[in-house]
XYZ file of C-alpha atoms in Angstrom:
652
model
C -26.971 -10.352 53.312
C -24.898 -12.790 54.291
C -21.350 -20.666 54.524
C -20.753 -24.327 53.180
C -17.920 -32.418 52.249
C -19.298 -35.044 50.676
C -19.991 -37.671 53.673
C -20.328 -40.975 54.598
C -23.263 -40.829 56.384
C -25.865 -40.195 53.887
C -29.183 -39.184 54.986
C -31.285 -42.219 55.748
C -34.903 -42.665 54.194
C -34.048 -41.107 51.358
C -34.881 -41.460 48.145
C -32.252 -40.842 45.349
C -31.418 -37.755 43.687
C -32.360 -37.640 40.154
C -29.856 -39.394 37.750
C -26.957 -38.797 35.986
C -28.009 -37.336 32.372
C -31.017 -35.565 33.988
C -32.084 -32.129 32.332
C -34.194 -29.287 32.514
C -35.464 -26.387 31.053
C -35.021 -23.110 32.571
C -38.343 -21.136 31.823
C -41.318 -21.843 29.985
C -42.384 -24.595 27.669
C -41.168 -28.348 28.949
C -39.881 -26.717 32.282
C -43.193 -25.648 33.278
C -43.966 -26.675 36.432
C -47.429 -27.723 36.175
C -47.674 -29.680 39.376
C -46.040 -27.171 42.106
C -47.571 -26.695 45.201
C -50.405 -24.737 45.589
C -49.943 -21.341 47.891
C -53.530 -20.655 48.520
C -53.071 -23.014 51.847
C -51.570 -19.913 52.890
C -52.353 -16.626 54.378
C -52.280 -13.699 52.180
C -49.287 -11.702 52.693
C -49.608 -7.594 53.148
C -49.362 -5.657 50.147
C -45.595 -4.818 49.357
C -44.561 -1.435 49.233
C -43.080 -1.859 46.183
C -43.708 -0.230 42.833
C -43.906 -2.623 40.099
C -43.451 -2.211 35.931
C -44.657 -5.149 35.203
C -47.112 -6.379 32.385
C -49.918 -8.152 34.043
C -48.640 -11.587 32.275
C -45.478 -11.732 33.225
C -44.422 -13.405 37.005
C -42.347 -10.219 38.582
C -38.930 -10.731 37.821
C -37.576 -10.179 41.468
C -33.783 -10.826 42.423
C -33.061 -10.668 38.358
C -29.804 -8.610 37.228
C -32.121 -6.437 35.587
C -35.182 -5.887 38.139
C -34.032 -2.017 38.498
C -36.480 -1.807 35.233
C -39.186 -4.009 36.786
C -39.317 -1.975 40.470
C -38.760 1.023 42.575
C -37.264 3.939 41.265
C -36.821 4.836 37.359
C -33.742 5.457 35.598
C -31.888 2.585 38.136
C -29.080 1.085 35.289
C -28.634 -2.889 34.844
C -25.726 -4.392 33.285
C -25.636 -7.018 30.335
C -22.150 -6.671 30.666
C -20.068 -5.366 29.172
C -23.056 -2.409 28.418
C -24.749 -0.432 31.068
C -27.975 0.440 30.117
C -31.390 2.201 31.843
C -34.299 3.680 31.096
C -34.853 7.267 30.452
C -38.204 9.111 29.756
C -39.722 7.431 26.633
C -36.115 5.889 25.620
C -33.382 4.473 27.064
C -29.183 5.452 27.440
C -26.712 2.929 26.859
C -22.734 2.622 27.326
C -19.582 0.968 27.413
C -18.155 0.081 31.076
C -14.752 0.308 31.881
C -13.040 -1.085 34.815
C -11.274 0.753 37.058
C -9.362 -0.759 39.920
C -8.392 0.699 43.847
C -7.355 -1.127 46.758
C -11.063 -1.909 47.899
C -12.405 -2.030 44.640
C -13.051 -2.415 40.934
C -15.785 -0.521 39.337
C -17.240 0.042 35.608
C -20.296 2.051 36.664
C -22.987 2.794 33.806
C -21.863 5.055 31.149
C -24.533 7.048 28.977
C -22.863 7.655 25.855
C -25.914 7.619 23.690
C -29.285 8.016 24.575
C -32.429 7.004 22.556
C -35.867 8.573 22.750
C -39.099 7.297 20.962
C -42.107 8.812 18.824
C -44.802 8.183 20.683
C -43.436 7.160 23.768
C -43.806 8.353 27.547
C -42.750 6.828 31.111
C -39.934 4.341 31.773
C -41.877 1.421 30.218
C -42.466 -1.655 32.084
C -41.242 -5.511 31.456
C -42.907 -7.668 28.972
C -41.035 -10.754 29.180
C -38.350 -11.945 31.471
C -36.038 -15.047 32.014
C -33.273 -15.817 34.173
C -31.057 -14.728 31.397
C -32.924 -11.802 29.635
C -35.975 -9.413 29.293
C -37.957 -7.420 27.412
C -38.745 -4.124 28.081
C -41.688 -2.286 26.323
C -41.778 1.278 25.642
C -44.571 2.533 23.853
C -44.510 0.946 20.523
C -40.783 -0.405 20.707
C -39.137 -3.924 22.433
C -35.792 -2.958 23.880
C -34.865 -6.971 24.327
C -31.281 -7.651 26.727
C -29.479 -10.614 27.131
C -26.581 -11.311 29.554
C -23.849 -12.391 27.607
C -25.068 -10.653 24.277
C -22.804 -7.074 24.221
C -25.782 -5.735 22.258
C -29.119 -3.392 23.021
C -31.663 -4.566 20.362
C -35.266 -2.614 19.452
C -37.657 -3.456 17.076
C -41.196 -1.771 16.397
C -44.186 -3.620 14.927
C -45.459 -0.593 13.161
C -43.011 1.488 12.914
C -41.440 4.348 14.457
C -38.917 7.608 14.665
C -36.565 8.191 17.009
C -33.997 10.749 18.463
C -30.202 9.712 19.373
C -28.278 12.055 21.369
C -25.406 11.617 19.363
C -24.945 12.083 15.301
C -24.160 8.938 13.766
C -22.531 8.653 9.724
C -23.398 5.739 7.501
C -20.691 3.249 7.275
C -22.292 0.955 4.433
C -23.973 -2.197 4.861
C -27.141 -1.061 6.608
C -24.584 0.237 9.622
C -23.521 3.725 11.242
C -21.476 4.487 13.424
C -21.000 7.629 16.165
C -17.554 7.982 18.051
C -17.558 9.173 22.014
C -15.067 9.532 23.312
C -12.904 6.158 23.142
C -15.821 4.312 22.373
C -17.026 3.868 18.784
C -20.597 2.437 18.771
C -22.202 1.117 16.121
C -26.010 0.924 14.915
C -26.663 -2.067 12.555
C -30.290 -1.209 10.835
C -32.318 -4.135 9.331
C -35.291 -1.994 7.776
C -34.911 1.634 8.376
C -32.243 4.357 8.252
C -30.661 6.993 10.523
C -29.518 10.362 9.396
C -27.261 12.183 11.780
C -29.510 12.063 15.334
C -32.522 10.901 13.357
C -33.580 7.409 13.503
C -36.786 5.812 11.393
C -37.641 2.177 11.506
C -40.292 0.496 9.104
C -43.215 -1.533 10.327
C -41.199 -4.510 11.786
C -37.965 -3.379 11.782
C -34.827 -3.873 14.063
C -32.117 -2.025 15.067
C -28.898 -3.342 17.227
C -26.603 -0.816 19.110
C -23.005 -2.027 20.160
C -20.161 -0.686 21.246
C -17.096 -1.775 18.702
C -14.676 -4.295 20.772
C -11.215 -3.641 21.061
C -9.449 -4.906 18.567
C -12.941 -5.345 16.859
C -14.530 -4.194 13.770
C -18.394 -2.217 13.172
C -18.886 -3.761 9.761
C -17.833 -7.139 11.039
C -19.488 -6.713 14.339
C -22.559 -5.969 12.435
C -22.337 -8.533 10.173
C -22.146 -11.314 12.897
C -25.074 -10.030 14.150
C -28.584 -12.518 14.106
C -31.964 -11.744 15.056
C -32.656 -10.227 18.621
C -32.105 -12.353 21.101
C -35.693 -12.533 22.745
C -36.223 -15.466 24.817
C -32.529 -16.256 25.913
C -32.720 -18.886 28.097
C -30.846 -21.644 29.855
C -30.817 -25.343 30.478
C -28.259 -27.713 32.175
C -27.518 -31.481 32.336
C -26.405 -33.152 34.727
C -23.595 -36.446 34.597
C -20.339 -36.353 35.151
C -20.283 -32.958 35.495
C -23.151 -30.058 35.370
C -23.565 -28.369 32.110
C -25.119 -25.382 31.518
C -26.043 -24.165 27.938
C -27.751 -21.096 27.289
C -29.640 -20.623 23.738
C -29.435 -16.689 22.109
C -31.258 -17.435 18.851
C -31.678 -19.872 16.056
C -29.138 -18.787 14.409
C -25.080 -17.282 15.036
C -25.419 -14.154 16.646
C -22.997 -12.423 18.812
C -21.985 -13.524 22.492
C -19.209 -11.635 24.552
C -18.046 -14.409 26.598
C -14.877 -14.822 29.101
C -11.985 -17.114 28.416
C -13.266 -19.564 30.303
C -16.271 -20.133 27.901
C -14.676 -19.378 25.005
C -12.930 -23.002 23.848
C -14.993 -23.948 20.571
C -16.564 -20.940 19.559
C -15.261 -18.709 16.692
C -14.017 -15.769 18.666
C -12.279 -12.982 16.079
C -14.211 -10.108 16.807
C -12.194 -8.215 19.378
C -12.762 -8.076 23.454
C -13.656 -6.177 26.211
C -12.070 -5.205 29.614
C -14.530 -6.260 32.417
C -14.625 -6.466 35.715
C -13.944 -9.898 35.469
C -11.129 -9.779 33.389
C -11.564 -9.847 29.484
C -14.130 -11.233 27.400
C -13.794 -12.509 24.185
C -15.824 -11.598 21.616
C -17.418 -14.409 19.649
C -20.570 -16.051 16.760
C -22.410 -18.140 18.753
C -26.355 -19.149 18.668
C -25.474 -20.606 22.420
C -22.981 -21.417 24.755
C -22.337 -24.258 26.995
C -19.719 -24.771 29.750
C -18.901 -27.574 32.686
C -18.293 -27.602 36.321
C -17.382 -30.406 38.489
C -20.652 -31.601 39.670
C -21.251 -31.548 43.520
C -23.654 -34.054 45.260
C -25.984 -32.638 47.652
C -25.019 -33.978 51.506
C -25.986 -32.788 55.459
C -23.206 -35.227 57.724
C -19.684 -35.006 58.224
C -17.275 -38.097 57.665
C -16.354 -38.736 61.309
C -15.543 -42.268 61.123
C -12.001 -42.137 60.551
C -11.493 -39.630 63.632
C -8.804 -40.014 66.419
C -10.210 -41.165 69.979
C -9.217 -37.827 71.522
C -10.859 -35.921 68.398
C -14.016 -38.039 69.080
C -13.981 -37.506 73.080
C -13.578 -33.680 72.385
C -16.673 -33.668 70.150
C -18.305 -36.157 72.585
C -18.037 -34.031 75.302
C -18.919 -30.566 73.241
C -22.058 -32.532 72.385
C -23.195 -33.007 75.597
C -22.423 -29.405 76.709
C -24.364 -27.823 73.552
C -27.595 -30.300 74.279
C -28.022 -29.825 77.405
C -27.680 -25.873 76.903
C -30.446 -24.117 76.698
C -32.320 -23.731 72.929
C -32.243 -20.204 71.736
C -34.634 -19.853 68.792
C -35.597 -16.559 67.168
C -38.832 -15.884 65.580
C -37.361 -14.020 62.702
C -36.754 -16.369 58.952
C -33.294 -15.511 58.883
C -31.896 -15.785 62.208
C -34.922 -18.672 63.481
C -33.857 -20.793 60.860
C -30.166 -20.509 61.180
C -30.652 -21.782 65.013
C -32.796 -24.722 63.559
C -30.002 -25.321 61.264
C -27.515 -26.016 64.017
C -30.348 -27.884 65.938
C -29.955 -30.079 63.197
C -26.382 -30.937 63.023
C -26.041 -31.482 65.978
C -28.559 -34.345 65.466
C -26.391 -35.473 62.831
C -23.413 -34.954 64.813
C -25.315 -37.104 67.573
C -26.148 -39.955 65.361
C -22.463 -40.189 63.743
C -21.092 -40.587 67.211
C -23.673 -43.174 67.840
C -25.601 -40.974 70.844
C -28.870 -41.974 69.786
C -30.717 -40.997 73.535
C -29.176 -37.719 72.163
C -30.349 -37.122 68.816
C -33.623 -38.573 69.738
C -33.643 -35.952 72.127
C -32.656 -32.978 69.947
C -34.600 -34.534 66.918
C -37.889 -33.584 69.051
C -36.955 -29.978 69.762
C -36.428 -29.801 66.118
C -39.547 -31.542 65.360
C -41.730 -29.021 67.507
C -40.257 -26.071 66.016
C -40.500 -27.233 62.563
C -44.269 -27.939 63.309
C -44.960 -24.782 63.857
C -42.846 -23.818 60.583
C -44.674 -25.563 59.025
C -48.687 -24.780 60.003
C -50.153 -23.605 56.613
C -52.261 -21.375 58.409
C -50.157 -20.474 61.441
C -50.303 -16.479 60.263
C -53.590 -16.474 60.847
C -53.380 -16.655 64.185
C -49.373 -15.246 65.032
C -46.963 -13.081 63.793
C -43.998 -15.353 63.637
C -42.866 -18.935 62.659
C -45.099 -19.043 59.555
C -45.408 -17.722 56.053
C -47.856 -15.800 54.059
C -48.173 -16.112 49.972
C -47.430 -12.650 48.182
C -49.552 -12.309 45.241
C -48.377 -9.622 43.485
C -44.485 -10.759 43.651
C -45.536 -14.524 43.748
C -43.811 -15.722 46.821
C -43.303 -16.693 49.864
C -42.920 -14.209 52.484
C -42.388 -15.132 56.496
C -44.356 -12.763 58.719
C -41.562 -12.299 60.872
C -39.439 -10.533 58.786
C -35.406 -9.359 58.223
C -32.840 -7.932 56.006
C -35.733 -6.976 53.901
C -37.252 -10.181 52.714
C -40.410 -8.922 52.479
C -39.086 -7.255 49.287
C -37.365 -10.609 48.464
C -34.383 -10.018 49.777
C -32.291 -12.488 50.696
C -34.694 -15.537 50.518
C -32.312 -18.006 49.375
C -30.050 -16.791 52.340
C -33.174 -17.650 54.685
C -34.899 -20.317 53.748
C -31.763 -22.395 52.419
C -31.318 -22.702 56.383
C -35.296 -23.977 57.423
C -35.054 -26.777 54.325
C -31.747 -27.884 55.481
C -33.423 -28.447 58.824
C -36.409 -29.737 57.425
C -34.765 -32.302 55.145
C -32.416 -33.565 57.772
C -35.538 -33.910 60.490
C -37.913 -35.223 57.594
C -35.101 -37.943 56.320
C -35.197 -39.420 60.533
C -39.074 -38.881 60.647
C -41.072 -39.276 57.103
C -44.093 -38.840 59.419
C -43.071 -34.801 60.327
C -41.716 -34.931 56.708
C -45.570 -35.734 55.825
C -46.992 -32.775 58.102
C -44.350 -30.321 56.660
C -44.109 -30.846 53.634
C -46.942 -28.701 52.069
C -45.375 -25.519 53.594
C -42.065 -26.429 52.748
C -42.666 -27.469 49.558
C -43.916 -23.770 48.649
C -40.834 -22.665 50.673
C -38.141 -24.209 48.247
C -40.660 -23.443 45.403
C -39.938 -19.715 46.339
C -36.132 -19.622 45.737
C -35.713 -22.966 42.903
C -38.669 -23.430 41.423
C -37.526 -25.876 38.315
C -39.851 -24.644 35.944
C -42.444 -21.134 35.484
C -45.888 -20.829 36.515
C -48.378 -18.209 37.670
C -47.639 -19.190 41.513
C -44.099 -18.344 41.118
C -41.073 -17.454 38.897
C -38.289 -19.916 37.651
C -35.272 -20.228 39.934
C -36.384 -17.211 41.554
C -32.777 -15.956 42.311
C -30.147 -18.001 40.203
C -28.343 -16.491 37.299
C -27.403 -18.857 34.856
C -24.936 -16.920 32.521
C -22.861 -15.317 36.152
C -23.146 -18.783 37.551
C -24.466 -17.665 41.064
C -27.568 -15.970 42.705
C -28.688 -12.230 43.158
C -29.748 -11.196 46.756
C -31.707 -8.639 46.435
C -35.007 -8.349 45.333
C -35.464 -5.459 43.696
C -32.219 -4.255 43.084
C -32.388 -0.060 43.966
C -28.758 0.354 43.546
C -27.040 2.126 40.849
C -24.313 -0.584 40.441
C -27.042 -3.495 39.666
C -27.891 -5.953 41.639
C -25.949 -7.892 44.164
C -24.824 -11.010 46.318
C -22.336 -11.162 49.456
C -22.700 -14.551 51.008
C -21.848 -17.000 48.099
C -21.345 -19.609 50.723
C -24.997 -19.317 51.966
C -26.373 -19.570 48.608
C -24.298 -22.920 48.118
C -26.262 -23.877 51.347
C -29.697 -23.029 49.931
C -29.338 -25.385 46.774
C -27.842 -28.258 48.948
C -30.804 -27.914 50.964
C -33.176 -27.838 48.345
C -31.777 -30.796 46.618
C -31.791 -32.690 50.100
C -35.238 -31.869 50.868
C -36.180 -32.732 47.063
C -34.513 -36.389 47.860
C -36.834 -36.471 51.141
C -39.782 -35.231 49.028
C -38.947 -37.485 46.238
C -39.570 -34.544 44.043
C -36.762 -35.613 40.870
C -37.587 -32.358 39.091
C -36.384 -30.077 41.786
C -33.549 -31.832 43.071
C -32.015 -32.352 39.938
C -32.522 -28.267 39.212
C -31.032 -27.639 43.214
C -28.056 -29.599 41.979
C -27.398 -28.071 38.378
C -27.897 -25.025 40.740
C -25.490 -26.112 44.235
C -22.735 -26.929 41.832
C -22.646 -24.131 39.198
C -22.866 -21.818 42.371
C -19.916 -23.381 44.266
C -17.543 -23.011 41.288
C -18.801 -19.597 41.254
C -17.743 -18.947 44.675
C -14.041 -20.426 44.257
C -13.693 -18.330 40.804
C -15.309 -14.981 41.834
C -15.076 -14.367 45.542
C -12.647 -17.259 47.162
C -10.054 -17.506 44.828
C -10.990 -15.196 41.962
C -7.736 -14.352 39.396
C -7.073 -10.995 39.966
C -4.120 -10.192 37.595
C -6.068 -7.737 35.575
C -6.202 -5.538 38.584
C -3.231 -5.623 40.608
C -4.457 -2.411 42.104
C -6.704 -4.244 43.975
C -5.180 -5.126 47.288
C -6.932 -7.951 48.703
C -7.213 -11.848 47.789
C -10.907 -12.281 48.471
C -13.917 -10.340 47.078
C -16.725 -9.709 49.579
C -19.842 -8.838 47.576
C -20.387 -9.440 43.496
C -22.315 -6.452 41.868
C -23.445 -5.920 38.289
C -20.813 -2.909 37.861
C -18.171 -3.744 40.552
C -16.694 -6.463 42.339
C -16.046 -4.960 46.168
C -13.857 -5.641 49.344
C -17.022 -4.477 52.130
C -19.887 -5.855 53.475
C -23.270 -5.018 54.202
C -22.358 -5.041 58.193
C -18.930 -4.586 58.876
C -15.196 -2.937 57.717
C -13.461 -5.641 59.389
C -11.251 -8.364 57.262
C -13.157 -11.514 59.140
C -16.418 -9.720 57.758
C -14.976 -10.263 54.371
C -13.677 -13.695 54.309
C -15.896 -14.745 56.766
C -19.371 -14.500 55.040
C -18.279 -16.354 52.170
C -17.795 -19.706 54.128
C -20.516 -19.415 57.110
C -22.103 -21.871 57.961
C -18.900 -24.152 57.114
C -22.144 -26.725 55.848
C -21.042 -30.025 54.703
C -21.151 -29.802 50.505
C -18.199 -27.139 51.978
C -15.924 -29.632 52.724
C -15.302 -30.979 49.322
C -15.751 -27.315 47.077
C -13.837 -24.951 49.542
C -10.773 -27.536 49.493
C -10.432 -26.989 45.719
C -9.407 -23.437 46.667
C -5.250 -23.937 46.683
C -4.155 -24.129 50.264
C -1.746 -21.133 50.121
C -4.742 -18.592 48.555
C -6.725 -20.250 51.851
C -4.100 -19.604 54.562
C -3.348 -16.092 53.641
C -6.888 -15.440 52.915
C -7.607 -16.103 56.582
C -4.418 -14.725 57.757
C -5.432 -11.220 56.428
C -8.877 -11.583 57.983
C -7.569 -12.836 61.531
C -5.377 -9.661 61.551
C -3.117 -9.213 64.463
C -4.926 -9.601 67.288
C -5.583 -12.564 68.973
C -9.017 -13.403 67.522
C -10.709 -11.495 65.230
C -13.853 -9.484 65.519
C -16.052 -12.082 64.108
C -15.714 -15.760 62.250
C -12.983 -16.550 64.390
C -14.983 -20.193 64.134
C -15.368 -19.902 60.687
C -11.843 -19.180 59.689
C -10.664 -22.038 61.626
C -13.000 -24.166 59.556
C -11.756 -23.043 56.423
C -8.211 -22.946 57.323
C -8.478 -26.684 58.236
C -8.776 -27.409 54.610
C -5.374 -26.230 53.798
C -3.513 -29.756 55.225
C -2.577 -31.676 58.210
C -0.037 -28.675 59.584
C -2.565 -26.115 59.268
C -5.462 -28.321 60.710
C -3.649 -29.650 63.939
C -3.248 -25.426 64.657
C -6.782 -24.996 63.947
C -7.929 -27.684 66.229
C -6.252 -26.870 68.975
C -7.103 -23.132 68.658
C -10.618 -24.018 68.524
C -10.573 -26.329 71.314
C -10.073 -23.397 73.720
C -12.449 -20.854 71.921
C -14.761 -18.224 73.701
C -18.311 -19.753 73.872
C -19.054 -16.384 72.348
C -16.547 -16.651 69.748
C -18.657 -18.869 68.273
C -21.315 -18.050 65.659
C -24.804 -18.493 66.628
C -25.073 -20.537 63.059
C -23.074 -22.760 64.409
C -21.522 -24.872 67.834
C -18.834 -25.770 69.427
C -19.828 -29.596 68.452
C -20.118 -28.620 64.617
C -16.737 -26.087 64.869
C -14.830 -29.749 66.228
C -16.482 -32.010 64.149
C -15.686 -30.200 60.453
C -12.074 -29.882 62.093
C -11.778 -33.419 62.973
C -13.688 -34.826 59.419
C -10.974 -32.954 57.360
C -7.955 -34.964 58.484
């Protein structure tokens, strides 16, 4: 579960990315996609062994913050922070999290504080509607609706219903109780019904809303804020100077638990909570918008400003790594991360001017991708091709790893194959051609722009977090989760590059709503995240983002390279210009605490010299010439010798 400079050399034959002002929807309605590729060119994919509660509308909501309720086992929490909640037998339990901080860690696991079961209802329900930002789920005769960002569990019944709480709660006036455990107070605003004590009734069509009171906070006023449920959240994003994301809760003011960030504008007086990212503040709000720089999709390094012995180094490393035997796996993950360095180095080759070169390369690239690309090539192998999953609605390679035949890690993947793809396709429009129908359905996968019954919207992006989920249906008691923030910037660059190749304006202006709301994610969360709440926490990087705690580990490895490391692999070239944003003192002892002592690390040494590159002209010259004398197998098998020099060399 595993990195990523705006460039001169712009892809040539392609067309331009969508323009400034461009918009989407996120789900449903105008973002539709109506004319997406069709995946009945390919072979059907095996049955997944995965246990689905999922009504038989509704596209499964894989790599979702809340797909514990839609999969696997029952009773799994999610997290619409800053509430835990999960599904029990015929009810659900719901809580405040608090954080708690360690060295390697801070943690608000789910609480269940007070616990709800229905008349009339069995099981652990299943999911009746679902969006990026929030779902439905349906038990028995009730809609428990979530939102992420709304601090609120809502239910409503259409004909009514009576129900059991765990906990007495005592009428505090205004169609509101309220039921104290232990330093939580949580509050039930009624809108047609009553509770008495641990009984609950609601009339035909009535609501109830359970919060936990904020610090500092208020039930009556709380409750009073409150609008209708907020079924249907969704998001949408414009792009101009700057990508803006606003995401709608209701018609009307309701209440949104937002962090500071977020907050300029609204009418925040309702209290906070402690999260694990810090405090949010508690605000009215029918939706809320926010900006991040906007980054332009790119696949080429800046290398015309080099020195002469810079460019003879890389010269020579070019002709060493072409001539060297191709290594290509069969497997989605690791066979398209070798096609990814296939293809810089073609860039590489052209930037230099070594046409013979990246001719040369280009049609080692071009075979492989061929065979990516066969529609039918499953049919007759069991690698380098892709089957269509009906029941999740994707695309699955046959060759499988890290899971992705339960959608994990698909952005990770395929982010690598499109960036190949688009930077072949852009040299050759006539191996774009025979591609394209495959890899159309491959980007469709992971950024669809809009929902239809092939696949879901933006299959793994969260709008309201600002980044993806990795896995695809999220077994894990702390939600769900993502490590490699810097190959998830890769996926959306290559998306929006092969949408520019494609000439496919929908997509590529979703890919870059998408590559730059996820890069200022990875500067704020895991690169350079502000960590003063928790000065417990002992480490300036975070490693992997979960619903319920932010942690210093990886999925492979205790060492401190694993950490930094897989949140700048590949070192791709939209890295050049969003890593350098992180301040050059949080980037040099970043990498000094993953180098450690020794004279290279244990892995990334490559990386790290990348990234350290970035943090000025001092700092560069020792990376260089560090890097110039690397092991041949201290470098990453993402990556090359050629592409370690060049990224040095381009950030002078």
């Amino acid at each position: 579960m595993t990195l990523i400079a705006a460039s001169a050399l712009a892809l040539a034959a392609c067309s331009g990315p969508s323009e400034p002002g461009a918009s989407g929807s996120a789900s449903g309605g105008p973002g539709a996609r109506t004319d997406g590729p069709d995946p009945s060119i390919l072979p059907a994919a095996a049955d997944a062994a995965v246990t689905t509660r999922v009504a038989e509308d509704v596209v499964p909501p894989t790599n979702r913050w809340y797909s514990a309720l839609a999969f696997g086992d029952t009773g799994l929490p999610v997290f619409p922070a800053p509430l835990s909640f999960q599904a029990v037998d015929g009810g659900f339990a719901a809580g405040l999290t608090r954080p708690v901080a360690s060295e390697n860690a801070i943690v608000a696991p789910a609480v269940t504080d007070v616990t709800l079961t229905f008349a009339g209802a069995s099981g652990y329900g299943e999911v009746t509607e679902a969006t990026p930002v929030g779902t439905t789920l349906t038990l028995g005769p009730v809609d428990v609706v979530l939102a992420q960002g709304v601090p609120v569990i809502g239910f409503t019944v259409e004909g009514g219903t009576e129900a059991t709480l765990s906990v007495a709660f005592a009428d505090a006036g205004d169609g509101v109780a309220t039921a104290t455990v232990g330093e939580t107070t949580y509050g039930l605003a009624i809108d047609g019904g009553s509770v008495d004590g641990t009984s609950l009734s609601l009339d035909p069509g009535g609501t109830a809303q359970l919060f936990a009171v904020p610090d500092g906070g208020d039930a009556l006023a709380f409750a009073a804020a409150l609008g209708p449920l907020a079924r249907g959240a969704d998001a949408s994003f414009s792009l101009g100077e700057a990508a803006t994301t606003t995401v709608a809760y209701a018609d009307v003011p309701t209440v949104v638990a937002v962090p500071a960030s977020r907050a300029e504008g609204l009418e925040c007086t309702l209290g906070s909570y402690a999260t694990i990212h810090g405090t949010y503040s508690v605000c009215e709000a029918a939706e809320v918008s926010w900006a991040v720089p906007l980054v332009e999709p790119s696949a080429s390094l800046d290398l015309s400003g080099i020195t002469g012995p810079e460019r003879k180094a890389v010269t020579e490393a070019l002709t060493a790594d072409a001539d060297a035997a191709l290594e290509l796996p069969a497997d989605t993950y690791f066979g398209s991360k070798a096609l990814y360095r296939l293809a810089n180095l073609v860039q590489v080759a052209d930037a230099l001017g070594s046409h013979e070169v990246a001719d040369r390369l280009q049609r080692s690239l071009a075979e492989q991708l061929d065979l990516w690309g066969e529609a039918a090539g499953c049919a007759s192998r069991a690698e380098r091709c892709f089957t269509y999953d009906a029941t999740l609605r994707g695309v699955v390679g046959l060759a499988t790893a890290f899971g992705s035949e339960q959608f994990n890690d698909h952005h990770f993947h395929y982010g690598y194959l499109l960036y190949a793809a688009a930077v072949a396709g852009a040299r050759d429009p006539e191996l774009a051609a025979r591609i394209a129908p495959v890899m159309d359905l491959v980007a469709e996968d992971i950024a669809a722009p809009g929902t239809s019954e092939s696949f879901p919207v933006r299959r793994v992006f969260d709008p309201v977090a600002g980044h993806s989920w990795a896995s695809g249906t999220s077994p894990f008691a702390d939600g769900n989760n993502q490590e490699s923030s810097s190959e998830a910037v890769l996926a959306w660059n290559a998306v929006a590059l092969w949408a520019e190749v494609t000439d496919d304006a929908d997509l590529g202006g979703s890919a870059r709503w998408m590559l730059s709301a996820e890069s200022e994610a990875a500067r704020r969360l895991q690169l350079a995240p502000d960590l003063s709440a928790f000065p417990e926490f002992a480490h300036g990087v975070v490693a992997i983002e979960w619903g319920a705690k932010r942690d210093y580990a990886t999925w492979f490895s205790a060492e401190p390279a694993a950490m930094l490391g897989i949140q700048v692999i590949p070192g791709q070239p939209t890295s050049m210009a969003t890593l350098a944003e992180v301040p050059a003192e949080r980037i040099v002892s970043t990498v000094d605490e993953a180098w450690g002592q020794a004279s290279l690390p244990a892995m990334f040494a490559d990386y790290l010299l990348m990234y350290r590159a970035l943090a000025g002209d001092e700092e560069r010259a020792a990376a260089w010439t560090t890097a110039v004398d690397l092991p041949d197998d201290a470098i990453d098998d993402g990556d090359s010798r050629t592409w370690l020099l060049a990224w040095i060399a381009a950030a002078g």
